[in-house]
mmCIF file of C-alpha atoms and ligand atoms in Angstrom:
data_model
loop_
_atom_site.group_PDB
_atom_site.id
_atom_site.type_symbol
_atom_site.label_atom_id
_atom_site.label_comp_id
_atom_site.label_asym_id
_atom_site.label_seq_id
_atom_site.Cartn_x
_atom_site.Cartn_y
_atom_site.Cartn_z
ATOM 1 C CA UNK A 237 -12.835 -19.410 -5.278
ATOM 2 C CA UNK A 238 -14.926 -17.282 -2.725
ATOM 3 C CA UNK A 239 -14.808 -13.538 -1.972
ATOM 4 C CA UNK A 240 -12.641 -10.915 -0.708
ATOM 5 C CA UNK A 241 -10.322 -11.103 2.218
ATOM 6 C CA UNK A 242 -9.812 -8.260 4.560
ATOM 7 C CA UNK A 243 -6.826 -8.511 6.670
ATOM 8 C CA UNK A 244 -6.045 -6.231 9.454
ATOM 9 C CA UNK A 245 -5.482 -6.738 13.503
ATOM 10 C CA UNK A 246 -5.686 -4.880 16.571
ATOM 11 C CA UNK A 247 -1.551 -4.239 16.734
ATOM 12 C CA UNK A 248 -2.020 -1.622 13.936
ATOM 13 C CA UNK A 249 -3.499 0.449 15.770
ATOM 14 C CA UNK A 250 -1.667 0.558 18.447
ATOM 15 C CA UNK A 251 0.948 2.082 16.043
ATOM 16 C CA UNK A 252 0.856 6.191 16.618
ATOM 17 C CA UNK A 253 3.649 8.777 16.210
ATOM 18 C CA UNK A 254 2.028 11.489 18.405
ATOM 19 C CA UNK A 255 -0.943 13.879 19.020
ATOM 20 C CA UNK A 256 -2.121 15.587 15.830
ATOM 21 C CA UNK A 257 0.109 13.507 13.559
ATOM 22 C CA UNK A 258 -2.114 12.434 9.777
ATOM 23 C CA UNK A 259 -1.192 9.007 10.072
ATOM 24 C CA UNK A 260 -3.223 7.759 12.890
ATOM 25 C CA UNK A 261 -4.983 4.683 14.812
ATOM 26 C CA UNK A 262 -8.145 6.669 13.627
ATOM 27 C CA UNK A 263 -7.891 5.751 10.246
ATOM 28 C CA UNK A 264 -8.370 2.136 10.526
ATOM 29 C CA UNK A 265 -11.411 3.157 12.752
ATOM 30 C CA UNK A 266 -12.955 5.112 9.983
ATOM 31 C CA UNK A 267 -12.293 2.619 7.325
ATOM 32 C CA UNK A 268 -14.052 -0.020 9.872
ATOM 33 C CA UNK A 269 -16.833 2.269 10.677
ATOM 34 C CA UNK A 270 -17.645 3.071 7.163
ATOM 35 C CA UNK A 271 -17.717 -0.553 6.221
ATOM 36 C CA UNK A 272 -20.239 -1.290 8.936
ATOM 37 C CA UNK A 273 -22.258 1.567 8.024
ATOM 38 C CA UNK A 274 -23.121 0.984 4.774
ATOM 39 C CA UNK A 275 -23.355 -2.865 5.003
ATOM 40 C CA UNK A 276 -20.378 -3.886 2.831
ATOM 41 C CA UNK A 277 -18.272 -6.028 6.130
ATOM 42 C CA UNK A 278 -20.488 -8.853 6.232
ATOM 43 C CA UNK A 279 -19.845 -9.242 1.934
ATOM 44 C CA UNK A 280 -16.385 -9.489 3.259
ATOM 45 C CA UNK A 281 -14.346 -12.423 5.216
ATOM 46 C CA UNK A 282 -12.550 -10.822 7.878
ATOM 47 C CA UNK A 283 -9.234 -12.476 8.572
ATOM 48 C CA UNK A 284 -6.232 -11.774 11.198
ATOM 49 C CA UNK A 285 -2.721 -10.586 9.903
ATOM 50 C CA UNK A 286 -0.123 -13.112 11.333
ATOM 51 C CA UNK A 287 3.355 -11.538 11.890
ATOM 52 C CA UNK A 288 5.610 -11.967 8.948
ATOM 53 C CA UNK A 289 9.146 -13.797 9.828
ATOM 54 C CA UNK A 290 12.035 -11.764 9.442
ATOM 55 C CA UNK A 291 13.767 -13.484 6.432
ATOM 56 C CA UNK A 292 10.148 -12.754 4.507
ATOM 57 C CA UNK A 293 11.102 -9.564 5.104
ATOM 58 C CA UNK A 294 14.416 -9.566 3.619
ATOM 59 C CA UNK A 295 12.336 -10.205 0.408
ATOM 60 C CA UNK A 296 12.305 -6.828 0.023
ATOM 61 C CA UNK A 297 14.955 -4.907 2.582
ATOM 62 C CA UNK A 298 18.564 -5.144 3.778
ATOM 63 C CA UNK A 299 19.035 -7.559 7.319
ATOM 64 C CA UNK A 300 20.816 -4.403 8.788
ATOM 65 C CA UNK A 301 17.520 -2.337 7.998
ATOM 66 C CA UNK A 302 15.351 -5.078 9.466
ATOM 67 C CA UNK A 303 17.597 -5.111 12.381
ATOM 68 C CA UNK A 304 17.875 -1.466 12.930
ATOM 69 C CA UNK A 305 14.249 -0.959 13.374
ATOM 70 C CA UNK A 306 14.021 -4.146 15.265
ATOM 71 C CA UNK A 307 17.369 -2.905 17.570
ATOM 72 C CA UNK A 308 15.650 0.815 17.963
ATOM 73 C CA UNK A 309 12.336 -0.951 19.080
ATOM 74 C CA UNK A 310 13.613 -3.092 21.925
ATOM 75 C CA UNK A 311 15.397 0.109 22.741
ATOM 76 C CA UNK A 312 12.917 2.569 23.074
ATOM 77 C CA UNK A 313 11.292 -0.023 25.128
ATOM 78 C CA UNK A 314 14.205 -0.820 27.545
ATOM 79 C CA UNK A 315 14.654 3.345 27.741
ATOM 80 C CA UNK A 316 10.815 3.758 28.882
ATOM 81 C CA UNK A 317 11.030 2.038 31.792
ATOM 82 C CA UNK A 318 14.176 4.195 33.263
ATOM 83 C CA UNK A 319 11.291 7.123 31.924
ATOM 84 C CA UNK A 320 12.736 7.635 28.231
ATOM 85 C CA UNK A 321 10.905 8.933 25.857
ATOM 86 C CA UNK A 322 8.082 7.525 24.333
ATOM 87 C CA UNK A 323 9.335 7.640 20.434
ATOM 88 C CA UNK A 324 12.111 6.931 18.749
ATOM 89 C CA UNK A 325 12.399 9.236 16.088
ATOM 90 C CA UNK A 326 13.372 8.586 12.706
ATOM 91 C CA UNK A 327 12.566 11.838 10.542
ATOM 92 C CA UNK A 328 10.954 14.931 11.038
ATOM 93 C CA UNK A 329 7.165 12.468 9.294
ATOM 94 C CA UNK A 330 8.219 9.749 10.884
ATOM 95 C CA UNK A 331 9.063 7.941 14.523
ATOM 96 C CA UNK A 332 8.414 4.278 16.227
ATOM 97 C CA UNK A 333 5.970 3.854 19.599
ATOM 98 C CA UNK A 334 6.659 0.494 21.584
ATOM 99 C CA UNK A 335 4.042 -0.629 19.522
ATOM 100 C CA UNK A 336 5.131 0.049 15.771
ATOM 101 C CA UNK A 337 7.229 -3.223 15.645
ATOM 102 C CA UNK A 338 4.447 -5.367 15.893
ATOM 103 C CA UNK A 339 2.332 -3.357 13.690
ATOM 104 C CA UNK A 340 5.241 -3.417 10.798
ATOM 105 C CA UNK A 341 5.308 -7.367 11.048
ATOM 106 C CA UNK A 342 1.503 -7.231 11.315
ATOM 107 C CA UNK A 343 1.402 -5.291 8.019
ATOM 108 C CA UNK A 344 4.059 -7.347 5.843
ATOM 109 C CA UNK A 345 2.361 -10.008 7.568
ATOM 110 C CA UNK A 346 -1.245 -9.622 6.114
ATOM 111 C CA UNK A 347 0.067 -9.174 2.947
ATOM 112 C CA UNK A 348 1.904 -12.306 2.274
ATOM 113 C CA UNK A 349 -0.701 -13.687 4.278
ATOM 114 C CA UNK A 350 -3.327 -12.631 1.358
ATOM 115 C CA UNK A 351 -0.786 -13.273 -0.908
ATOM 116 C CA UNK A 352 -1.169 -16.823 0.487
ATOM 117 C CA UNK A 353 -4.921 -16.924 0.167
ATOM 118 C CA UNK A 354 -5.338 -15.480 -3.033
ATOM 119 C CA UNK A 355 -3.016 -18.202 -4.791
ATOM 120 C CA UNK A 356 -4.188 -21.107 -3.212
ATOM 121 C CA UNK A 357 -8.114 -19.974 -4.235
ATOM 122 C CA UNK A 358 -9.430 -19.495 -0.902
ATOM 123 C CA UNK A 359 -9.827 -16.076 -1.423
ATOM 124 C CA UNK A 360 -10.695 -14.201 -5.016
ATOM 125 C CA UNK A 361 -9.026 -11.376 -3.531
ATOM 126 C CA UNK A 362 -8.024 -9.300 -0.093
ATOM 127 C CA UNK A 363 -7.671 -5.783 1.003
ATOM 128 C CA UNK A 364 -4.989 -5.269 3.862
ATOM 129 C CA UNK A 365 -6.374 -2.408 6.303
ATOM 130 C CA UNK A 366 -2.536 -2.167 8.067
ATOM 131 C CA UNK A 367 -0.608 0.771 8.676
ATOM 132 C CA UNK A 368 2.058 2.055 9.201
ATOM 133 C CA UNK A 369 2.186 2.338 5.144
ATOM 134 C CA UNK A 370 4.659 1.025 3.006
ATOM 135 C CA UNK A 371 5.650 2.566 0.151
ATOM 136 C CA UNK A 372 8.199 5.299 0.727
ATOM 137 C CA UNK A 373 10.029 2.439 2.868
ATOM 138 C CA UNK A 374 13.439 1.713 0.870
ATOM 139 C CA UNK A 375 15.385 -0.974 0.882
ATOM 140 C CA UNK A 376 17.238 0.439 3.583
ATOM 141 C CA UNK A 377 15.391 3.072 4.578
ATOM 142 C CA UNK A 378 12.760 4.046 6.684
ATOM 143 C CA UNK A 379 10.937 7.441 5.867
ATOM 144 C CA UNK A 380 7.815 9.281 4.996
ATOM 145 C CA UNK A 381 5.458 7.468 7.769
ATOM 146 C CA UNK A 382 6.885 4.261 6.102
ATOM 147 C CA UNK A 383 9.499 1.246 7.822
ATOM 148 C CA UNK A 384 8.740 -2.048 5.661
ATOM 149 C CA UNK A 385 7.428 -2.198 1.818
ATOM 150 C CA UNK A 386 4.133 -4.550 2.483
ATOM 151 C CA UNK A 387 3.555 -4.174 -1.072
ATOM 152 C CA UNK A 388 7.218 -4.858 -2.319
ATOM 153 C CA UNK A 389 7.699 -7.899 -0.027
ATOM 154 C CA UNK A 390 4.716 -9.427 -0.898
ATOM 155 C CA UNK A 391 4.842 -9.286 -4.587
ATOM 156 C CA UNK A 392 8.827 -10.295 -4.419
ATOM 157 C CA UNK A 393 7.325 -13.256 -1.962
ATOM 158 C CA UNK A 394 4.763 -13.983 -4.632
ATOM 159 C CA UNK A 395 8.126 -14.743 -7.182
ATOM 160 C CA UNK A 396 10.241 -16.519 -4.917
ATOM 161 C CA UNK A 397 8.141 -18.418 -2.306
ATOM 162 C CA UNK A 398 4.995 -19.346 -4.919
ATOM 163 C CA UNK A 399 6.709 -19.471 -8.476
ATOM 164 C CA UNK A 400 5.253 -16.627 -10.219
ATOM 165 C CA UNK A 401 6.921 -15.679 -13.372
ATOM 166 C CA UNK A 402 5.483 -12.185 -13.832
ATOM 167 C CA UNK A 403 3.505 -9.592 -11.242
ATOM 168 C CA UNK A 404 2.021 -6.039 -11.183
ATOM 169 C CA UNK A 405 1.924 -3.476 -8.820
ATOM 170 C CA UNK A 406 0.396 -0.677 -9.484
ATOM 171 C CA UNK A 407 0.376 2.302 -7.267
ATOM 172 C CA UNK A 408 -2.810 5.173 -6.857
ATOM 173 C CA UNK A 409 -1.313 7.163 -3.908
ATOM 174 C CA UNK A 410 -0.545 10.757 -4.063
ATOM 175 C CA UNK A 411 2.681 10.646 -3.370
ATOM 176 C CA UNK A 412 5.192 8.662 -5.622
ATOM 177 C CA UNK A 413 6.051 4.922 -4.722
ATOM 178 C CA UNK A 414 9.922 6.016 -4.311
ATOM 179 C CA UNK A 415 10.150 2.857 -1.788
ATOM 180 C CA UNK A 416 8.835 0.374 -4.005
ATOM 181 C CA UNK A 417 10.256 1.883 -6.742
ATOM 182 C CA UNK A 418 13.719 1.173 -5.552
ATOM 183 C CA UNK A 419 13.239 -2.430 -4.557
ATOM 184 C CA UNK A 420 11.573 -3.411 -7.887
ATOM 185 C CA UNK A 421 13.341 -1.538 -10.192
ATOM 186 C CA UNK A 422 15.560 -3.405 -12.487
ATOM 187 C CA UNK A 423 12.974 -6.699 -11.841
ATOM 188 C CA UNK A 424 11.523 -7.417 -15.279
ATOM 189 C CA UNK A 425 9.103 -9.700 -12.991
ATOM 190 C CA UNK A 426 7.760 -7.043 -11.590
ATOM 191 C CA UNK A 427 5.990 -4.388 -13.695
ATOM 192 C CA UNK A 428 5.139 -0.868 -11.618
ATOM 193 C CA UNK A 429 2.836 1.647 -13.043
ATOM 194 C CA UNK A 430 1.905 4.709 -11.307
ATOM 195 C CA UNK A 431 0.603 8.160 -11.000
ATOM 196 C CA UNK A 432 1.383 10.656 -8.457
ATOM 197 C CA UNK A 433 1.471 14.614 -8.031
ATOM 198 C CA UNK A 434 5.026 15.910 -8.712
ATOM 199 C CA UNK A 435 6.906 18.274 -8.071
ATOM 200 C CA UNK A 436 5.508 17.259 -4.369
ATOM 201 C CA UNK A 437 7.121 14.489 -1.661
ATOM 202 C CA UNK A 438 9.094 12.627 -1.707
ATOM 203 C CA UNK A 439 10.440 14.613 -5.343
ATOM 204 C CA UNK A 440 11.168 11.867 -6.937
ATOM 205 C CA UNK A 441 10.208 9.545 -9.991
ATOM 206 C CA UNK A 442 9.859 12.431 -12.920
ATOM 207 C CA UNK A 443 11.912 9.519 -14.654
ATOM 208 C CA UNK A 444 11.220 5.995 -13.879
ATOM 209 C CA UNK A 445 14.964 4.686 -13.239
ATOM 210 C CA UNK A 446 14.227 1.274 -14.908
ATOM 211 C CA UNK A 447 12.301 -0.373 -18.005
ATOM 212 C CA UNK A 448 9.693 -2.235 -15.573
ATOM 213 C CA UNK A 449 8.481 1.277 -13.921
ATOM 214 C CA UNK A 450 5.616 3.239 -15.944
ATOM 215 C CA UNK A 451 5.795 6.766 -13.837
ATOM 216 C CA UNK A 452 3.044 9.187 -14.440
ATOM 217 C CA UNK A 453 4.354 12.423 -12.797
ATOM 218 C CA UNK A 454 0.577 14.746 -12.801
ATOM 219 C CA UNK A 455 0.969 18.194 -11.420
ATOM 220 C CA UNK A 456 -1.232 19.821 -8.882
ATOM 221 C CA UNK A 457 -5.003 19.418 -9.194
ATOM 222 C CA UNK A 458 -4.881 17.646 -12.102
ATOM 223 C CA UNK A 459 -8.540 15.746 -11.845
ATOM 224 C CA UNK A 460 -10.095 11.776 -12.231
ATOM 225 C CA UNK A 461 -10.902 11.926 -15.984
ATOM 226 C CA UNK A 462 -7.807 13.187 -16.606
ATOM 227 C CA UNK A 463 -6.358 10.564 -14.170
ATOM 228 C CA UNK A 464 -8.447 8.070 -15.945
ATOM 229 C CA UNK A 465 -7.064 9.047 -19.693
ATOM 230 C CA UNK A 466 -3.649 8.564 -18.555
ATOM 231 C CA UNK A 467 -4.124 5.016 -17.321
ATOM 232 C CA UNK A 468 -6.239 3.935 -20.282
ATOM 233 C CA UNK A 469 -3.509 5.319 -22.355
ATOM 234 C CA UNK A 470 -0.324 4.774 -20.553
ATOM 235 C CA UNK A 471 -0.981 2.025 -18.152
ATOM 236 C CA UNK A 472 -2.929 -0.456 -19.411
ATOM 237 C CA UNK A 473 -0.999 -1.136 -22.479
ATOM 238 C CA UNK A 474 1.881 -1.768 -20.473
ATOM 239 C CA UNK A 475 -0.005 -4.013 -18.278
ATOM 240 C CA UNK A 476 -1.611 -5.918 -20.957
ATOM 241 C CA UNK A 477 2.196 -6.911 -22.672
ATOM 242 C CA UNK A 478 3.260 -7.771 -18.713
ATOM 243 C CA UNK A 479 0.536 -9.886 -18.700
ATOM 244 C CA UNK A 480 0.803 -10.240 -14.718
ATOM 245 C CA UNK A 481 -0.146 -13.429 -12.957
ATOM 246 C CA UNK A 482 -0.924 -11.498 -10.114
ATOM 247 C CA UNK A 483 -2.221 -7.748 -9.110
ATOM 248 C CA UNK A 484 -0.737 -5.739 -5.797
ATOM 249 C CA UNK A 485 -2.243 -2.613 -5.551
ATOM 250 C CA UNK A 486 -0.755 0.437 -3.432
ATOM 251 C CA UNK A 487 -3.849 1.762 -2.122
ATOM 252 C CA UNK A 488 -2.978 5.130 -1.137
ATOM 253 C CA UNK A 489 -6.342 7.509 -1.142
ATOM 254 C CA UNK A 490 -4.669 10.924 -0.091
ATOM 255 C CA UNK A 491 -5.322 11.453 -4.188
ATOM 256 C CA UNK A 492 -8.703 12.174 -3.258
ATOM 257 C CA UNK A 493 -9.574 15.591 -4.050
ATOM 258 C CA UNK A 494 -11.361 16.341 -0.486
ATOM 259 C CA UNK A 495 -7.544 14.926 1.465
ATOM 260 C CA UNK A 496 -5.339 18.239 1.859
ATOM 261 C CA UNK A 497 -1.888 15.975 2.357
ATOM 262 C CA UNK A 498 -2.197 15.952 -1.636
ATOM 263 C CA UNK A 499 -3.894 18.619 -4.501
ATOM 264 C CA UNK A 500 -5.362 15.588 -6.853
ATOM 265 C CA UNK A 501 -8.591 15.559 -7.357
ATOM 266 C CA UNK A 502 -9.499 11.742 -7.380
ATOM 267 C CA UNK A 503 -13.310 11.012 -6.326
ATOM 268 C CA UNK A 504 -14.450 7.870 -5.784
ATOM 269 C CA UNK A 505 -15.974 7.078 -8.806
ATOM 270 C CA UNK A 506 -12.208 7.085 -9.768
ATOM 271 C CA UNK A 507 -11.187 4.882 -7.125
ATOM 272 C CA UNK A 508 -14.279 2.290 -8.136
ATOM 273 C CA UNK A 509 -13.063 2.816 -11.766
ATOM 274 C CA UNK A 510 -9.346 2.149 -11.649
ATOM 275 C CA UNK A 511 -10.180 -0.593 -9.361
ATOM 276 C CA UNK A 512 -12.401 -2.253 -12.083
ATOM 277 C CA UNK A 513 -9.594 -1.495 -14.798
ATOM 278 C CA UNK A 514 -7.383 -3.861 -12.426
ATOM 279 C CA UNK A 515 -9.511 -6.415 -12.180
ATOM 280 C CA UNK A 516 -9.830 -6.560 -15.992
ATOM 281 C CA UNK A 517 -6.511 -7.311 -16.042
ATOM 282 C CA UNK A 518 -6.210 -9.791 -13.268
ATOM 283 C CA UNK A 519 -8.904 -11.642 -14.871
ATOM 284 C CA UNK A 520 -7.432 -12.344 -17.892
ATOM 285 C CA UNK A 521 -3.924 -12.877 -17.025
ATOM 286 C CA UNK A 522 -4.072 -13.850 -13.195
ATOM 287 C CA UNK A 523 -6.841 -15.766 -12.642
ATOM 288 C CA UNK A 524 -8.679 -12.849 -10.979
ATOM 289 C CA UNK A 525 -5.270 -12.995 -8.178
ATOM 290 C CA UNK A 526 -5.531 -9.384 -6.362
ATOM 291 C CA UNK A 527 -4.181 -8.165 -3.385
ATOM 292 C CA UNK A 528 -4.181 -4.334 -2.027
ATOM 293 C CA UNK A 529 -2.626 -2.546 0.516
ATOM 294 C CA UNK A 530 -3.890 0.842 2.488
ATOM 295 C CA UNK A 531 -1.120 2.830 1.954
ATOM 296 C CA UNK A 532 -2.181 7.207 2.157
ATOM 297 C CA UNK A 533 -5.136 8.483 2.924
ATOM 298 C CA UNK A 534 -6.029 11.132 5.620
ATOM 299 C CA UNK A 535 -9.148 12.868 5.289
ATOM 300 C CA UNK A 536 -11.146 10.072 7.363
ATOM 301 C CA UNK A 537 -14.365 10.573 5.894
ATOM 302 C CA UNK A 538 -13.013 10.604 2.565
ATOM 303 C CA UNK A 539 -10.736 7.543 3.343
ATOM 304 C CA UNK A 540 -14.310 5.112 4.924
ATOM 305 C CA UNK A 541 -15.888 6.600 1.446
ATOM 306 C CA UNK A 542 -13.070 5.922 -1.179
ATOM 307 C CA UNK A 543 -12.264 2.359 0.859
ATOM 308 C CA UNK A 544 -15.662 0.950 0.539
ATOM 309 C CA UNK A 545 -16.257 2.221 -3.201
ATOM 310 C CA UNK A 546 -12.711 0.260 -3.659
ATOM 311 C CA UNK A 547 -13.772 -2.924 -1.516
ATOM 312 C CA UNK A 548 -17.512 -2.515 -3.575
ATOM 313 C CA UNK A 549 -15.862 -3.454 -6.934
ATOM 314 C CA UNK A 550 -13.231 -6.145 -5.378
ATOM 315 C CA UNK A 551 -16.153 -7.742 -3.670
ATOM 316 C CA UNK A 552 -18.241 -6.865 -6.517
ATOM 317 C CA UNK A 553 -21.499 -5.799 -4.506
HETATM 318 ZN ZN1 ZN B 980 0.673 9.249 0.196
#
């Protein structure tokens, strides 16, 4: 087994739901600039995100959904040319470019692809630098800067397309996994533990709706040790009985106490340290089997910062 993947490609960025909006083609610059900067990309083995197929995708998501966003895509395109407009809006956070199609099956994509690499041991691990995000997207539902569940597909793909018995996803953004939550929930496969601000977007997951969902609702500027008490206490435990072949991590870093989309005060010391608490866990019950998404994260300093301090312990450099 040999090193850490990172998957990304050139059709997320090309993703972008207008001037000024957080979510932006800038981030994956950042992320790549920081890497480069302090050394860590050439510890890493870059690979391209293929395009998931669309009945991967129905892993995780109705066909109408799939369709929908598909159906709006070709028609925001076919609309530009008689001088439409250039997005197709889906909610006040969240619209499609003529490029977000290919960037959605470019993010779903790189995770199964990882998923791929992980399991057969060509890869210890990956991190997927993709956007748009993931993990507010429902089952049939598109919303909060989020159209397909990367994280959800690929650990459902993981089950049905490789023969796991039992996963883990576990989920550091700000802003509660609602997405994820409702594709997984119910799935004693899957176990989902997670910690986000609350009462705060998208105001949901005070109560996790199922047995497999650990929820850690924290309020406002509740800080890392604290964080770090709460998983030692509440979601390792759980982890440890799942005993999880394999890891997916939600990598959202909006937690970090510098991003204003969120009032957490996650450093990334924390980042490093949850990261390493993971990896524990992979290591004794999945072979070391990892794979993480970029979900939040949108102070682009602190994103390159709390990215690399992540990649640092997957890569362990
Ligand atoms: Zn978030």
């Amino acid at each position: 087994m040999s090193g850490t993947g990172y998957y990304t490609h050139a059709d997320c960025r090309r993703h972008e739901m207008g001037e000024d909006h957080p979510e932006c083609p800038e981030r994956l610059d950042a992320i790549e600039d920081r890497l480069i900067a302090s050394g860590l990309d050439v510890a890493l083995t870059r690979m391209q995100a293929p395009q998931a197929s669309l009945d991967e995708l129905e892993l995780g998501h109705e066909r109408r959904h799939i369709a929908a966003l598909r159906g709006m895509s070709a028609t925001l395109a076919e609309d530009q040319l008689a001088g439409g407009p250039r997005y197709a809006v889906i909610d006040p956070d969240t619209s499609m470019n003529t490029a977000t199609w290919d960037a959605i099956l470019r993010g779903a994509g790189a995770a199964m692809a990882a998923t791929d690499a992980v399991i057969a041991g060509e890869l210890q691990n990956a991190f997927c630098a993709v956007r748009p995000p993931g993990h507010h997207a429902m089952r049939d539902k598109a919303m909060g800067f989020c159209f397909i569940n990367n994280v959800a597909v690929a650990a459902k793909y993981a089950l049905e397309r490789h023969g796991l018995k039992r996963v883990a996803i576990a989920d550091f953004d700000v802003h509660h996994g609602n997405g994820t939550e409702d594709i997984v929930a119910g799935d004693k496969r899957i176990l989902m533990v997670s910690f986000f601000q609350h009462p705060f977007y998208p105001y949901s997951g005070e109560h996790g709706s199922a047995d497999n969902m650990v929820n850690i609702p924290v309020p406002a500027y509740t800080r890392g040790m604290e964080i770090r008490e709460m998983v030692e206490m509440l979601w390792l435990p759980r982890l440890e009985a799942h005993r999880p072949e394999m890891v997916f991590i939600s990598a959202g870093f909006d937690s970090h106490r510098e991003d204003d989309m969120g009032q957490l005060g996650l450093v990334e010391s924390d980042y490093a340290w949850i990261t390493g608490k993971l990896m524990d866990v992979a290591r004794k019950h999945g072979k070391g089997r990892i794979v993480s998404c970029l979900e939040g994260g949108y102070n682009l300093s602190a994103l390159g910062r709390s990215v690399e301090a992540h990649l640092r312990v997957l890569a362990d450099v």
